[in-house]
């Protein structure tokens, strides 16, 4: 775009392993797109 504007896109695969069975994060995963934009002055 311009030198002051940054646009970043990425595909993320994230797995949570080795958590206790009663923990919320046990066997959880995320698989999807992430978009990030920044404007600097």
CSV table of N, CA, C and O in Angstrom, one decimal:
chain,number,residue,atom,x,y,z
A,1,UNK,N,0.8,-1.2,0.0
A,1,UNK,CA,0.0,0.0,0.0
A,1,UNK,C,0.9,1.2,0.0
A,1,UNK,O,1.2,1.7,-1.1
A,2,UNK,N,1.3,1.7,1.2
A,2,UNK,CA,2.3,2.8,1.3
A,2,UNK,C,3.3,2.3,2.3
A,2,UNK,O,3.2,1.3,2.9
A,3,UNK,N,4.4,3.1,2.4
A,3,UNK,CA,5.5,2.7,3.4
A,3,UNK,C,5.0,2.8,4.8
A,3,UNK,O,5.7,2.3,5.7
A,4,UNK,N,3.9,3.5,5.1
A,4,UNK,CA,3.4,3.7,6.5
A,4,UNK,C,2.3,2.7,6.8
A,4,UNK,O,2.0,2.6,8.0
A,5,UNK,N,1.9,1.9,5.9
A,5,UNK,CA,0.8,0.9,6.2
A,5,UNK,C,1.3,-0.5,5.9
A,5,UNK,O,1.9,-0.8,4.8
A,6,UNK,N,1.1,-1.4,6.9
A,6,UNK,CA,1.5,-2.8,6.7
A,6,UNK,C,0.3,-3.7,6.8
A,6,UNK,O,-0.6,-3.5,7.7
A,7,UNK,N,0.2,-4.6,5.9
A,7,UNK,CA,-0.9,-5.6,6.0
A,7,UNK,C,-0.3,-7.0,5.9
A,7,UNK,O,0.6,-7.3,5.0
A,8,UNK,N,-0.6,-7.8,6.9
A,8,UNK,CA,0.0,-9.1,7.0
A,8,UNK,C,-1.1,-10.2,7.1
A,8,UNK,O,-2.0,-10.0,7.8
A,9,UNK,N,-1.0,-11.3,6.3
A,9,UNK,CA,-1.9,-12.4,6.4
A,9,UNK,C,-1.1,-13.7,6.5
A,9,UNK,O,-0.1,-13.8,5.9
A,10,UNK,N,-1.6,-14.6,7.4
A,10,UNK,CA,-0.9,-15.9,7.5
A,10,UNK,C,-1.9,-16.9,7.9
A,10,UNK,O,-3.0,-16.7,8.4
A,11,UNK,N,-1.6,-18.2,7.6
A,11,UNK,CA,-2.4,-19.3,7.9
A,11,UNK,C,-1.7,-20.0,9.1
A,11,UNK,O,-0.5,-20.2,9.2
A,12,UNK,N,-2.5,-20.2,10.2
A,12,UNK,CA,-2.0,-20.7,11.5
A,12,UNK,C,-2.6,-22.1,11.8
A,12,UNK,O,-3.8,-22.4,11.6
A,13,UNK,N,-1.7,-23.0,12.2
A,13,UNK,CA,-2.1,-24.3,12.7
A,13,UNK,C,-1.5,-24.4,14.1
A,13,UNK,O,-0.3,-24.4,14.2
A,14,UNK,N,-2.3,-24.5,15.1
A,14,UNK,CA,-1.8,-24.5,16.5
A,14,UNK,C,-2.5,-25.6,17.3
A,14,UNK,O,-3.7,-25.7,17.3
A,15,UNK,N,-1.7,-26.4,18.0
A,15,UNK,CA,-2.2,-27.5,18.8
A,15,UNK,C,-1.7,-27.4,20.2
A,15,UNK,O,-0.6,-27.0,20.5
A,16,UNK,N,-2.6,-27.7,21.2
A,16,UNK,CA,-2.2,-27.7,22.6
A,16,UNK,C,-2.1,-29.1,23.0
A,16,UNK,O,-3.0,-29.9,23.0
A,17,UNK,N,-0.9,-29.5,23.5
A,17,UNK,CA,-0.6,-30.9,23.9
A,17,UNK,C,-0.1,-30.9,25.3
A,17,UNK,O,0.4,-29.9,25.9
A,18,UNK,N,-0.2,-32.1,25.9
A,18,UNK,CA,0.3,-32.3,27.3
A,18,UNK,C,-0.3,-31.5,28.4
A,18,UNK,O,0.3,-31.1,29.4
A,19,UNK,N,-1.6,-31.2,28.3
A,19,UNK,CA,-2.4,-30.5,29.3
A,19,UNK,C,-3.1,-31.6,30.1
A,19,UNK,O,-3.5,-32.6,29.6
A,20,UNK,N,-3.4,-31.4,31.4
A,20,UNK,CA,-4.2,-32.3,32.2
A,20,UNK,C,-5.6,-32.5,31.6
A,20,UNK,O,-6.1,-31.7,30.9
A,21,UNK,N,-6.1,-33.7,31.8
A,21,UNK,CA,-7.4,-34.1,31.2
A,21,UNK,C,-8.5,-33.1,31.6
A,21,UNK,O,-9.4,-32.7,30.8
A,22,UNK,N,-8.5,-32.5,32.9
A,22,UNK,CA,-9.5,-31.6,33.3
A,22,UNK,C,-9.3,-30.2,32.9
A,22,UNK,O,-10.2,-29.3,33.1
A,23,UNK,N,-8.2,-29.9,32.2
A,23,UNK,CA,-7.9,-28.5,31.8
A,23,UNK,C,-8.7,-28.2,30.5
A,23,UNK,O,-8.9,-29.0,29.6
A,24,UNK,N,-9.1,-26.9,30.4
A,24,UNK,CA,-9.8,-26.4,29.2
A,24,UNK,C,-9.0,-26.6,27.9
A,24,UNK,O,-9.5,-26.8,26.8
A,25,UNK,N,-7.7,-26.5,28.0
A,25,UNK,CA,-6.8,-26.6,26.8
A,25,UNK,C,-6.5,-28.0,26.4
A,25,UNK,O,-5.8,-28.2,25.4
A,26,UNK,N,-6.9,-29.0,27.1
A,26,UNK,CA,-6.6,-30.4,26.8
A,26,UNK,C,-7.2,-30.7,25.4
A,26,UNK,O,-8.3,-30.6,25.1
A,27,UNK,N,-6.3,-31.1,24.5
A,27,UNK,CA,-6.6,-31.5,23.1
A,27,UNK,C,-7.2,-30.4,22.3
A,27,UNK,O,-8.0,-30.7,21.4
A,28,UNK,N,-7.0,-29.2,22.6
A,28,UNK,CA,-7.5,-28.1,21.9
A,28,UNK,C,-6.7,-27.8,20.7
A,28,UNK,O,-5.5,-28.1,20.6
A,29,UNK,N,-7.2,-27.1,19.6
A,29,UNK,CA,-6.5,-26.8,18.5
A,29,UNK,C,-7.1,-25.6,17.8
A,29,UNK,O,-8.3,-25.3,17.9
A,30,UNK,N,-6.3,-24.8,17.0
A,30,UNK,CA,-6.8,-23.7,16.2
A,30,UNK,C,-6.2,-23.9,14.8
A,30,UNK,O,-5.1,-24.2,14.6
A,31,UNK,N,-7.1,-23.7,13.8
A,31,UNK,CA,-6.7,-23.9,12.4
A,31,UNK,C,-7.4,-22.9,11.6
A,31,UNK,O,-8.6,-23.0,11.4
A,32,UNK,N,-6.7,-21.8,11.1
A,32,UNK,CA,-7.4,-20.8,10.3
A,32,UNK,C,-6.5,-19.6,9.9
A,32,UNK,O,-5.2,-19.7,10.1
A,33,UNK,N,-7.1,-18.6,9.4
A,33,UNK,CA,-6.3,-17.4,8.9
A,33,UNK,C,-6.3,-16.3,9.9
A,33,UNK,O,-7.2,-16.2,10.8
A,34,UNK,N,-5.2,-15.6,9.9
A,34,UNK,CA,-5.0,-14.4,10.7
A,34,UNK,C,-4.7,-13.2,9.9
A,34,UNK,O,-3.8,-13.3,9.0
A,35,UNK,N,-5.3,-12.1,10.1
A,35,UNK,CA,-5.0,-10.9,9.4
A,35,UNK,C,-4.6,-9.8,10.4
A,35,UNK,O,-5.2,-9.7,11.5
A,36,UNK,N,-3.6,-9.1,10.0
A,36,UNK,CA,-3.1,-8.0,10.9
A,36,UNK,C,-2.8,-6.8,10.1
A,36,UNK,O,-2.2,-6.9,9.0
A,37,UNK,N,-3.2,-5.6,10.6
A,37,UNK,CA,-2.9,-4.4,9.9
A,37,UNK,C,-2.3,-3.4,10.8
A,37,UNK,O,-2.7,-3.3,12.0
A,38,UNK,N,-1.4,-2.5,10.4
A,38,UNK,CA,-0.7,-1.5,11.2
A,38,UNK,C,-0.5,-0.3,10.4
A,38,UNK,O,-0.1,-0.3,9.2
A,39,UNK,N,-0.7,0.9,11.1
A,39,UNK,CA,-0.4,2.2,10.5
A,39,UNK,C,0.6,2.9,11.4
A,39,UNK,O,0.4,3.0,12.6
A,40,UNK,N,1.7,3.3,10.8
A,40,UNK,CA,2.7,4.0,11.6
A,40,UNK,C,2.8,5.5,11.2
A,40,UNK,O,2.6,5.8,10.0
A,41,UNK,N,3.2,6.3,12.1
A,41,UNK,CA,3.3,7.8,11.9
A,41,UNK,C,4.7,8.2,12.2
A,41,UNK,O,5.4,7.7,13.0
